């Protein structure tokens, strides 16, 4: 019987005040779609995060396109803030307005930080492509006690990965068969090892390689959290190399090479040259090349 790899997204409730403050402070208008709903209405109004003051436990929201609302409508109701990105959805409940003022069609709302946060991860549905020179070596063991097939990682999600292997090794893989070991290693030598199931096999674009889709299974909670960490880091690195701005785009420590060690010969020190794939190519926004 084939192991099950399907999981339903779970909603997690967080009530720790310090953690909620950190999450709100880390929200970005560029990476999240922000909306707010009133306690006695179902309409979701777009908002922008104007200011966060964790020390005062306050947050200021700018509610846009609010011609239909008056200051009194908002002052007397608790608010729910919804922040949605490609990877997760956050619900902040019971935001109580402290001060509401109008600025044209917008309402500026200052309120207490929320008392509860509900989060639902969609990360299993996100596949992060390894682009712009992102190189992660990978391998898979088809049979126990046999040498592994080596290749590289093409994409990664919390549910599985896509391996690129030599086409001559592709006959060893059969759709539906379990792989005792699937592993990959980042440039900084961090490693991840799991078990998997072959989901599909095909050519890897216009290359002499094959692409093998693998679904992970039987991961412990610790391994799931570690895998999610690598998915997050890959997303940051991919956004950084693609030239995006905002908090999502930053170089990942996982993609950094360890500091090179000088090699001495006849009293002279020489430094090893980093492979070309280790040097990130970052294209600035608006570049034509």
PDB file of C-alpha atoms in Angstrom:
ATOM      1  CA  UNK A   1       0.000   0.000   0.000  1.00  0.00           C
ATOM      2  CA  UNK A   2       1.370   3.394  -0.980  1.00  0.00           C
ATOM      3  CA  UNK A   3       2.110   5.700   1.971  1.00  0.00           C
ATOM      4  CA  UNK A   4      -0.171   8.703   2.171  1.00  0.00           C
ATOM      5  CA  UNK A   5       1.465  12.065   1.495  1.00  0.00           C
ATOM      6  CA  UNK A   6      -1.653  14.252   1.588  1.00  0.00           C
ATOM      7  CA  UNK A   7      -2.220  16.653   4.482  1.00  0.00           C
ATOM      8  CA  UNK A   8      -4.926  19.202   5.019  1.00  0.00           C
ATOM      9  CA  UNK A   9      -3.747  22.694   6.002  1.00  0.00           C
ATOM     10  CA  UNK A  10      -4.068  23.154   9.752  1.00  0.00           C
ATOM     11  CA  UNK A  11      -5.165  26.348  11.462  1.00  0.00           C
ATOM     12  CA  UNK A  12      -3.082  27.253  14.491  1.00  0.00           C
ATOM     13  CA  UNK A  13      -4.204  29.649  17.239  1.00  0.00           C
ATOM     14  CA  UNK A  14      -1.551  31.855  18.855  1.00  0.00           C
ATOM     15  CA  UNK A  15      -2.324  33.985  21.918  1.00  0.00           C
ATOM     16  CA  UNK A  16       1.188  34.881  23.096  1.00  0.00           C
ATOM     17  CA  UNK A  17       1.217  38.700  23.144  1.00  0.00           C
ATOM     18  CA  UNK A  18       4.943  39.110  22.412  1.00  0.00           C
ATOM     19  CA  UNK A  19       4.809  36.705  19.460  1.00  0.00           C
ATOM     20  CA  UNK A  20       1.768  38.447  17.992  1.00  0.00           C
ATOM     21  CA  UNK A  21       3.535  41.807  18.292  1.00  0.00           C
ATOM     22  CA  UNK A  22       6.559  40.416  16.415  1.00  0.00           C
ATOM     23  CA  UNK A  23       4.374  38.997  13.642  1.00  0.00           C
ATOM     24  CA  UNK A  24       2.455  42.258  13.157  1.00  0.00           C
ATOM     25  CA  UNK A  25       5.717  44.227  13.169  1.00  0.00           C
ATOM     26  CA  UNK A  26       7.067  41.901  10.465  1.00  0.00           C
ATOM     27  CA  UNK A  27       4.140  42.302   8.084  1.00  0.00           C
ATOM     28  CA  UNK A  28       4.847  44.066   4.806  1.00  0.00           C
ATOM     29  CA  UNK A  29       2.459  45.850   2.483  1.00  0.00           C
ATOM     30  CA  UNK A  30       4.602  44.561  -0.399  1.00  0.00           C
ATOM     31  CA  UNK A  31       4.422  40.858   0.436  1.00  0.00           C
ATOM     32  CA  UNK A  32       0.947  40.591   2.005  1.00  0.00           C
ATOM     33  CA  UNK A  33      -2.544  41.500   0.867  1.00  0.00           C
ATOM     34  CA  UNK A  34      -4.108  43.233   3.875  1.00  0.00           C
ATOM     35  CA  UNK A  35      -7.847  43.594   4.492  1.00  0.00           C
ATOM     36  CA  UNK A  36      -9.980  44.382   7.518  1.00  0.00           C
ATOM     37  CA  UNK A  37     -13.557  43.420   8.403  1.00  0.00           C
ATOM     38  CA  UNK A  38     -15.843  44.966  11.011  1.00  0.00           C
ATOM     39  CA  UNK A  39     -17.477  42.968  13.766  1.00  0.00           C
ATOM     40  CA  UNK A  40     -21.037  43.331  12.405  1.00  0.00           C
ATOM     41  CA  UNK A  41     -20.296  43.354   8.652  1.00  0.00           C
ATOM     42  CA  UNK A  42     -18.907  40.878   6.128  1.00  0.00           C
ATOM     43  CA  UNK A  43     -17.341  43.402   3.723  1.00  0.00           C
ATOM     44  CA  UNK A  44     -13.534  43.235   3.565  1.00  0.00           C
ATOM     45  CA  UNK A  45     -11.931  46.660   3.189  1.00  0.00           C
ATOM     46  CA  UNK A  46      -8.354  46.978   1.858  1.00  0.00           C
ATOM     47  CA  UNK A  47      -5.928  48.487   4.358  1.00  0.00           C
ATOM     48  CA  UNK A  48      -2.283  49.453   4.556  1.00  0.00           C
ATOM     49  CA  UNK A  49      -0.045  49.019   7.561  1.00  0.00           C
ATOM     50  CA  UNK A  50       0.959  52.579   8.473  1.00  0.00           C
ATOM     51  CA  UNK A  51       2.805  52.128  11.769  1.00  0.00           C
ATOM     52  CA  UNK A  52       3.508  49.561  14.475  1.00  0.00           C
ATOM     53  CA  UNK A  53       4.494  50.498  18.028  1.00  0.00           C
ATOM     54  CA  UNK A  54       5.207  47.248  19.905  1.00  0.00           C
ATOM     55  CA  UNK A  55       6.236  49.087  23.081  1.00  0.00           C
ATOM     56  CA  UNK A  56       2.855  50.857  23.226  1.00  0.00           C
ATOM     57  CA  UNK A  57       1.136  47.696  21.901  1.00  0.00           C
ATOM     58  CA  UNK A  58      -0.534  49.742  19.161  1.00  0.00           C
ATOM     59  CA  UNK A  59      -0.860  49.453  15.398  1.00  0.00           C
ATOM     60  CA  UNK A  60      -2.089  52.066  12.909  1.00  0.00           C
ATOM     61  CA  UNK A  61      -4.007  50.986   9.810  1.00  0.00           C
ATOM     62  CA  UNK A  62      -4.951  53.113   6.821  1.00  0.00           C
ATOM     63  CA  UNK A  63      -8.340  51.932   5.557  1.00  0.00           C
ATOM     64  CA  UNK A  64      -8.579  52.909   1.896  1.00  0.00           C
ATOM     65  CA  UNK A  65     -11.746  53.461  -0.133  1.00  0.00           C
ATOM     66  CA  UNK A  66     -13.812  54.055   3.009  1.00  0.00           C
ATOM     67  CA  UNK A  67     -16.410  56.523   1.709  1.00  0.00           C
ATOM     68  CA  UNK A  68     -19.234  54.326   3.021  1.00  0.00           C
ATOM     69  CA  UNK A  69     -17.886  54.270   6.580  1.00  0.00           C
ATOM     70  CA  UNK A  70     -17.970  56.929   9.254  1.00  0.00           C
ATOM     71  CA  UNK A  71     -15.605  57.277  12.172  1.00  0.00           C
ATOM     72  CA  UNK A  72     -18.409  56.190  14.529  1.00  0.00           C
ATOM     73  CA  UNK A  73     -19.009  52.997  12.511  1.00  0.00           C
ATOM     74  CA  UNK A  74     -15.446  51.861  13.099  1.00  0.00           C
ATOM     75  CA  UNK A  75     -14.942  53.171  16.649  1.00  0.00           C
ATOM     76  CA  UNK A  76     -17.718  51.036  18.127  1.00  0.00           C
ATOM     77  CA  UNK A  77     -16.738  47.702  16.568  1.00  0.00           C
ATOM     78  CA  UNK A  78     -13.943  45.173  16.990  1.00  0.00           C
ATOM     79  CA  UNK A  79     -11.888  44.591  13.848  1.00  0.00           C
ATOM     80  CA  UNK A  80     -10.348  41.507  12.243  1.00  0.00           C
ATOM     81  CA  UNK A  81      -7.186  41.993  10.184  1.00  0.00           C
ATOM     82  CA  UNK A  82      -6.461  39.449   7.445  1.00  0.00           C
ATOM     83  CA  UNK A  83      -2.953  39.225   5.940  1.00  0.00           C
ATOM     84  CA  UNK A  84      -2.565  36.869   2.993  1.00  0.00           C
ATOM     85  CA  UNK A  85       0.570  35.935   1.053  1.00  0.00           C
ATOM     86  CA  UNK A  86       1.448  33.103  -1.301  1.00  0.00           C
ATOM     87  CA  UNK A  87       2.603  30.979   1.603  1.00  0.00           C
ATOM     88  CA  UNK A  88       0.126  31.585   4.427  1.00  0.00           C
ATOM     89  CA  UNK A  89      -2.966  33.385   5.688  1.00  0.00           C
ATOM     90  CA  UNK A  90      -3.010  35.221   9.018  1.00  0.00           C
ATOM     91  CA  UNK A  91      -6.123  36.336  10.915  1.00  0.00           C
ATOM     92  CA  UNK A  92      -5.681  38.860  13.748  1.00  0.00           C
ATOM     93  CA  UNK A  93      -8.866  39.070  15.784  1.00  0.00           C
ATOM     94  CA  UNK A  94     -10.300  41.524  18.331  1.00  0.00           C
ATOM     95  CA  UNK A  95      -8.487  44.706  17.330  1.00  0.00           C
ATOM     96  CA  UNK A  96     -10.184  47.468  19.334  1.00  0.00           C
ATOM     97  CA  UNK A  97      -9.921  50.997  17.848  1.00  0.00           C
ATOM     98  CA  UNK A  98      -8.430  53.681  20.076  1.00  0.00           C
ATOM     99  CA  UNK A  99      -8.635  56.577  17.642  1.00  0.00           C
ATOM    100  CA  UNK A 100     -10.225  56.975  14.192  1.00  0.00           C
ATOM    101  CA  UNK A 101      -9.693  59.970  11.916  1.00  0.00           C
ATOM    102  CA  UNK A 102     -10.632  60.686   8.298  1.00  0.00           C
ATOM    103  CA  UNK A 103      -8.253  61.812   5.579  1.00  0.00           C
ATOM    104  CA  UNK A 104     -10.281  62.188   2.374  1.00  0.00           C
ATOM    105  CA  UNK A 105     -11.575  58.767   1.359  1.00  0.00           C
ATOM    106  CA  UNK A 106      -9.303  57.046   3.886  1.00  0.00           C
ATOM    107  CA  UNK A 107      -9.715  56.318   7.569  1.00  0.00           C
ATOM    108  CA  UNK A 108      -6.663  56.222   9.830  1.00  0.00           C
ATOM    109  CA  UNK A 109      -7.326  53.684  12.590  1.00  0.00           C
ATOM    110  CA  UNK A 110      -5.132  53.369  15.649  1.00  0.00           C
ATOM    111  CA  UNK A 111      -5.930  50.291  17.674  1.00  0.00           C
ATOM    112  CA  UNK A 112      -4.580  47.880  20.264  1.00  0.00           C
ATOM    113  CA  UNK A 113      -2.530  44.987  18.988  1.00  0.00           C
ATOM    114  CA  UNK A 114      -4.727  41.908  18.471  1.00  0.00           C
ATOM    115  CA  UNK A 115      -5.326  39.426  21.263  1.00  0.00           C
ATOM    116  CA  UNK A 116      -5.296  36.344  19.033  1.00  0.00           C
ATOM    117  CA  UNK A 117      -3.642  35.243  15.797  1.00  0.00           C
ATOM    118  CA  UNK A 118      -4.863  32.368  13.618  1.00  0.00           C
ATOM    119  CA  UNK A 119      -2.532  31.121  10.915  1.00  0.00           C
ATOM    120  CA  UNK A 120      -3.077  28.643   8.084  1.00  0.00           C
ATOM    121  CA  UNK A 121      -0.024  27.621   6.074  1.00  0.00           C
ATOM    122  CA  UNK A 122      -0.355  27.086   2.315  1.00  0.00           C
ATOM    123  CA  UNK A 123       3.318  26.264   1.960  1.00  0.00           C
ATOM    124  CA  UNK A 124       2.685  22.695   0.735  1.00  0.00           C
ATOM    125  CA  UNK A 125       1.227  24.175  -2.458  1.00  0.00           C
ATOM    126  CA  UNK A 126       4.215  26.440  -3.156  1.00  0.00           C
ATOM    127  CA  UNK A 127       7.066  25.115  -5.289  1.00  0.00           C
ATOM    128  CA  UNK A 128      10.161  27.308  -5.149  1.00  0.00           C
ATOM    129  CA  UNK A 129      12.212  27.100  -8.369  1.00  0.00           C
ATOM    130  CA  UNK A 130      15.996  27.125  -8.096  1.00  0.00           C
ATOM    131  CA  UNK A 131      16.843  29.885 -10.561  1.00  0.00           C
ATOM    132  CA  UNK A 132      19.601  32.369 -11.428  1.00  0.00           C
ATOM    133  CA  UNK A 133      22.443  30.059 -10.421  1.00  0.00           C
ATOM    134  CA  UNK A 134      20.873  28.642  -7.241  1.00  0.00           C
ATOM    135  CA  UNK A 135      22.725  25.331  -7.071  1.00  0.00           C
ATOM    136  CA  UNK A 136      21.820  22.627  -4.552  1.00  0.00           C
ATOM    137  CA  UNK A 137      23.247  19.144  -4.992  1.00  0.00           C
ATOM    138  CA  UNK A 138      20.858  16.226  -4.503  1.00  0.00           C
ATOM    139  CA  UNK A 139      20.821  12.444  -4.528  1.00  0.00           C
ATOM    140  CA  UNK A 140      18.367   9.562  -4.255  1.00  0.00           C
ATOM    141  CA  UNK A 141      18.836   5.935  -3.302  1.00  0.00           C
ATOM    142  CA  UNK A 142      16.662   3.630  -5.390  1.00  0.00           C
ATOM    143  CA  UNK A 143      17.648   0.344  -3.730  1.00  0.00           C
ATOM    144  CA  UNK A 144      19.084  -0.229  -0.242  1.00  0.00           C
ATOM    145  CA  UNK A 145      22.831  -0.835  -0.116  1.00  0.00           C
ATOM    146  CA  UNK A 146      23.260   0.551  -3.640  1.00  0.00           C
ATOM    147  CA  UNK A 147      25.165   3.729  -4.597  1.00  0.00           C
ATOM    148  CA  UNK A 148      22.839   6.753  -4.846  1.00  0.00           C
ATOM    149  CA  UNK A 149      21.950   8.537  -8.077  1.00  0.00           C
ATOM    150  CA  UNK A 150      23.306  12.080  -7.891  1.00  0.00           C
ATOM    151  CA  UNK A 151      21.998  15.260  -9.478  1.00  0.00           C
ATOM    152  CA  UNK A 152      20.696  18.647  -8.412  1.00  0.00           C
ATOM    153  CA  UNK A 153      17.541  20.197  -7.010  1.00  0.00           C
ATOM    154  CA  UNK A 154      15.238  21.930  -9.510  1.00  0.00           C
ATOM    155  CA  UNK A 155      12.470  23.014  -7.093  1.00  0.00           C
ATOM    156  CA  UNK A 156      11.349  22.441  -3.520  1.00  0.00           C
ATOM    157  CA  UNK A 157       8.133  22.514  -1.505  1.00  0.00           C
ATOM    158  CA  UNK A 158       7.024  21.216   1.878  1.00  0.00           C
ATOM    159  CA  UNK A 159       5.435  18.277   0.073  1.00  0.00           C
ATOM    160  CA  UNK A 160       8.298  17.213  -2.195  1.00  0.00           C
ATOM    161  CA  UNK A 161      10.942  18.219  -4.706  1.00  0.00           C
ATOM    162  CA  UNK A 162      12.009  17.934  -8.331  1.00  0.00           C
ATOM    163  CA  UNK A 163      15.372  16.285  -8.995  1.00  0.00           C
ATOM    164  CA  UNK A 164      17.421  16.705 -12.161  1.00  0.00           C
ATOM    165  CA  UNK A 165      19.517  13.592 -12.842  1.00  0.00           C
ATOM    166  CA  UNK A 166      21.499  12.230 -15.787  1.00  0.00           C
ATOM    167  CA  UNK A 167      19.116  10.797 -18.375  1.00  0.00           C
ATOM    168  CA  UNK A 168      21.070   7.537 -18.332  1.00  0.00           C
ATOM    169  CA  UNK A 169      20.039   7.038 -14.671  1.00  0.00           C
ATOM    170  CA  UNK A 170      16.309   7.632 -15.232  1.00  0.00           C
ATOM    171  CA  UNK A 171      15.426   3.938 -15.966  1.00  0.00           C
ATOM    172  CA  UNK A 172      16.230   3.126 -12.329  1.00  0.00           C
ATOM    173  CA  UNK A 173      13.217   5.214 -11.190  1.00  0.00           C
ATOM    174  CA  UNK A 174       9.657   3.862 -11.421  1.00  0.00           C
ATOM    175  CA  UNK A 175       6.515   5.936 -10.770  1.00  0.00           C
ATOM    176  CA  UNK A 176       4.898   4.896  -7.480  1.00  0.00           C
ATOM    177  CA  UNK A 177       8.003   3.244  -6.044  1.00  0.00           C
ATOM    178  CA  UNK A 178       9.426   4.303  -2.690  1.00  0.00           C
ATOM    179  CA  UNK A 179      12.896   5.816  -2.394  1.00  0.00           C
ATOM    180  CA  UNK A 180      14.680   4.788   0.825  1.00  0.00           C
ATOM    181  CA  UNK A 181      16.684   8.005   0.842  1.00  0.00           C
ATOM    182  CA  UNK A 182      16.285  11.408  -0.787  1.00  0.00           C
ATOM    183  CA  UNK A 183      18.751  14.077   0.232  1.00  0.00           C
ATOM    184  CA  UNK A 184      20.091  17.459  -0.761  1.00  0.00           C
ATOM    185  CA  UNK A 185      22.904  19.741   0.386  1.00  0.00           C
ATOM    186  CA  UNK A 186      23.097  23.536   0.247  1.00  0.00           C
ATOM    187  CA  UNK A 187      26.290  25.459  -0.572  1.00  0.00           C
ATOM    188  CA  UNK A 188      26.836  26.198   3.145  1.00  0.00           C
ATOM    189  CA  UNK A 189      26.917  22.410   3.782  1.00  0.00           C
ATOM    190  CA  UNK A 190      23.485  22.214   5.443  1.00  0.00           C
ATOM    191  CA  UNK A 191      21.864  18.880   4.608  1.00  0.00           C
ATOM    192  CA  UNK A 192      18.355  17.435   4.548  1.00  0.00           C
ATOM    193  CA  UNK A 193      17.508  13.710   4.274  1.00  0.00           C
ATOM    194  CA  UNK A 194      14.077  12.110   3.899  1.00  0.00           C
ATOM    195  CA  UNK A 195      12.215   9.196   2.343  1.00  0.00           C
ATOM    196  CA  UNK A 196      10.122   9.695  -0.779  1.00  0.00           C
ATOM    197  CA  UNK A 197       7.895   8.310  -3.503  1.00  0.00           C
ATOM    198  CA  UNK A 198       8.445   8.812  -7.220  1.00  0.00           C
ATOM    199  CA  UNK A 199       5.471  10.768  -8.612  1.00  0.00           C
ATOM    200  CA  UNK A 200       6.541  11.441 -12.195  1.00  0.00           C
ATOM    201  CA  UNK A 201       9.517  11.171 -14.557  1.00  0.00           C
ATOM    202  CA  UNK A 202      10.202  13.170 -17.699  1.00  0.00           C
ATOM    203  CA  UNK A 203      12.805  15.103 -19.673  1.00  0.00           C
ATOM    204  CA  UNK A 204      14.317  18.156 -17.968  1.00  0.00           C
ATOM    205  CA  UNK A 205      13.665  20.775 -20.626  1.00  0.00           C
ATOM    206  CA  UNK A 206      16.151  21.037 -23.484  1.00  0.00           C
ATOM    207  CA  UNK A 207      18.888  19.131 -21.691  1.00  0.00           C
ATOM    208  CA  UNK A 208      20.303  15.625 -21.646  1.00  0.00           C
ATOM    209  CA  UNK A 209      18.870  15.147 -18.169  1.00  0.00           C
ATOM    210  CA  UNK A 210      15.714  13.735 -16.640  1.00  0.00           C
ATOM    211  CA  UNK A 211      13.398  15.375 -14.103  1.00  0.00           C
ATOM    212  CA  UNK A 212      12.088  13.166 -11.289  1.00  0.00           C
ATOM    213  CA  UNK A 213       9.228  14.423  -9.131  1.00  0.00           C
ATOM    214  CA  UNK A 214       9.401  13.130  -5.564  1.00  0.00           C
ATOM    215  CA  UNK A 215       6.856  13.372  -2.733  1.00  0.00           C
ATOM    216  CA  UNK A 216       8.181  13.203   0.840  1.00  0.00           C
ATOM    217  CA  UNK A 217       6.486  10.983   3.421  1.00  0.00           C
ATOM    218  CA  UNK A 218       6.852   9.788   7.026  1.00  0.00           C
ATOM    219  CA  UNK A 219       8.453  13.060   8.095  1.00  0.00           C
ATOM    220  CA  UNK A 220       8.595  13.737  11.812  1.00  0.00           C
ATOM    221  CA  UNK A 221       7.349  17.097  13.072  1.00  0.00           C
ATOM    222  CA  UNK A 222      10.964  18.184  13.544  1.00  0.00           C
ATOM    223  CA  UNK A 223      11.815  17.223   9.954  1.00  0.00           C
ATOM    224  CA  UNK A 224       8.698  18.994   8.635  1.00  0.00           C
ATOM    225  CA  UNK A 225       9.700  22.179  10.423  1.00  0.00           C
ATOM    226  CA  UNK A 226      13.249  21.890   9.099  1.00  0.00           C
ATOM    227  CA  UNK A 227      11.977  21.376   5.560  1.00  0.00           C
ATOM    228  CA  UNK A 228       9.685  24.384   5.887  1.00  0.00           C
ATOM    229  CA  UNK A 229      12.718  26.414   6.957  1.00  0.00           C
ATOM    230  CA  UNK A 230      14.550  25.444   3.757  1.00  0.00           C
ATOM    231  CA  UNK A 231      11.503  26.289   1.638  1.00  0.00           C
ATOM    232  CA  UNK A 232      11.354  29.729   3.262  1.00  0.00           C
ATOM    233  CA  UNK A 233      15.069  30.307   2.714  1.00  0.00           C
ATOM    234  CA  UNK A 234      14.828  29.206  -0.925  1.00  0.00           C
ATOM    235  CA  UNK A 235      11.946  31.633  -1.481  1.00  0.00           C
ATOM    236  CA  UNK A 236      13.986  34.518  -0.030  1.00  0.00           C
ATOM    237  CA  UNK A 237      17.002  33.635  -2.175  1.00  0.00           C
ATOM    238  CA  UNK A 238      14.945  33.255  -5.369  1.00  0.00           C
ATOM    239  CA  UNK A 239      13.267  36.631  -4.807  1.00  0.00           C
ATOM    240  CA  UNK A 240      16.648  38.260  -4.108  1.00  0.00           C
ATOM    241  CA  UNK A 241      18.267  36.862  -7.260  1.00  0.00           C
ATOM    242  CA  UNK A 242      15.262  37.872  -9.356  1.00  0.00           C
ATOM    243  CA  UNK A 243      15.679  41.526  -8.353  1.00  0.00           C
ATOM    244  CA  UNK A 244      12.535  41.896  -6.252  1.00  0.00           C
ATOM    245  CA  UNK A 245      12.357  44.454  -3.467  1.00  0.00           C
ATOM    246  CA  UNK A 246      10.666  44.224  -0.080  1.00  0.00           C
ATOM    247  CA  UNK A 247      11.238  42.042   2.951  1.00  0.00           C
ATOM    248  CA  UNK A 248      10.765  38.815   1.003  1.00  0.00           C
ATOM    249  CA  UNK A 249      13.939  39.414  -1.035  1.00  0.00           C
ATOM    250  CA  UNK A 250      17.172  38.783   0.838  1.00  0.00           C
ATOM    251  CA  UNK A 251      20.176  36.494   0.414  1.00  0.00           C
ATOM    252  CA  UNK A 252      19.826  33.240   2.291  1.00  0.00           C
ATOM    253  CA  UNK A 253      22.604  31.952   4.573  1.00  0.00           C
ATOM    254  CA  UNK A 254      21.930  28.476   3.122  1.00  0.00           C
ATOM    255  CA  UNK A 255      23.179  29.658  -0.275  1.00  0.00           C
ATOM    256  CA  UNK A 256      26.455  31.067   1.034  1.00  0.00           C
ATOM    257  CA  UNK A 257      29.699  29.163   0.665  1.00  0.00           C
ATOM    258  CA  UNK A 258      31.795  28.621   3.802  1.00  0.00           C
ATOM    259  CA  UNK A 259      34.735  31.007   4.058  1.00  0.00           C
ATOM    260  CA  UNK A 260      37.556  29.716   1.826  1.00  0.00           C
ATOM    261  CA  UNK A 261      40.755  28.527   3.452  1.00  0.00           C
ATOM    262  CA  UNK A 262      44.070  29.590   1.998  1.00  0.00           C
ATOM    263  CA  UNK A 263      46.328  26.842   0.711  1.00  0.00           C
ATOM    264  CA  UNK A 264      50.038  27.397   1.310  1.00  0.00           C
ATOM    265  CA  UNK A 265      52.655  26.139  -1.110  1.00  0.00           C
ATOM    266  CA  UNK A 266      56.336  27.039  -0.776  1.00  0.00           C
ATOM    267  CA  UNK A 267      55.416  29.785   1.659  1.00  0.00           C
ATOM    268  CA  UNK A 268      52.878  31.420  -0.654  1.00  0.00           C
ATOM    269  CA  UNK A 269      49.159  31.472   0.130  1.00  0.00           C
ATOM    270  CA  UNK A 270      46.662  30.870  -2.648  1.00  0.00           C
ATOM    271  CA  UNK A 271      42.897  31.140  -2.337  1.00  0.00           C
ATOM    272  CA  UNK A 272      40.594  28.653  -4.058  1.00  0.00           C
ATOM    273  CA  UNK A 273      38.313  30.184  -6.660  1.00  0.00           C
ATOM    274  CA  UNK A 274      34.592  29.814  -6.006  1.00  0.00           C
ATOM    275  CA  UNK A 275      32.607  28.019  -8.697  1.00  0.00           C
ATOM    276  CA  UNK A 276      30.629  30.343 -10.961  1.00  0.00           C
ATOM    277  CA  UNK A 277      27.307  28.954  -9.736  1.00  0.00           C
ATOM    278  CA  UNK A 278      28.103  30.204  -6.217  1.00  0.00           C
ATOM    279  CA  UNK A 279      28.109  33.843  -7.282  1.00  0.00           C
ATOM    280  CA  UNK A 280      24.548  35.231  -7.229  1.00  0.00           C
ATOM    281  CA  UNK A 281      23.328  37.024 -10.301  1.00  0.00           C
ATOM    282  CA  UNK A 282      21.005  39.796  -9.202  1.00  0.00           C
ATOM    283  CA  UNK A 283      19.110  41.631 -11.899  1.00  0.00           C
ATOM    284  CA  UNK A 284      17.946  45.073 -10.859  1.00  0.00           C
ATOM    285  CA  UNK A 285      14.346  46.021 -11.551  1.00  0.00           C
ATOM    286  CA  UNK A 286      14.003  47.728 -14.904  1.00  0.00           C
ATOM    287  CA  UNK A 287      17.193  46.242 -16.361  1.00  0.00           C
ATOM    288  CA  UNK A 288      17.083  45.414 -20.063  1.00  0.00           C
ATOM    289  CA  UNK A 289      19.911  42.876 -19.953  1.00  0.00           C
TER     290      UNK A 289
END
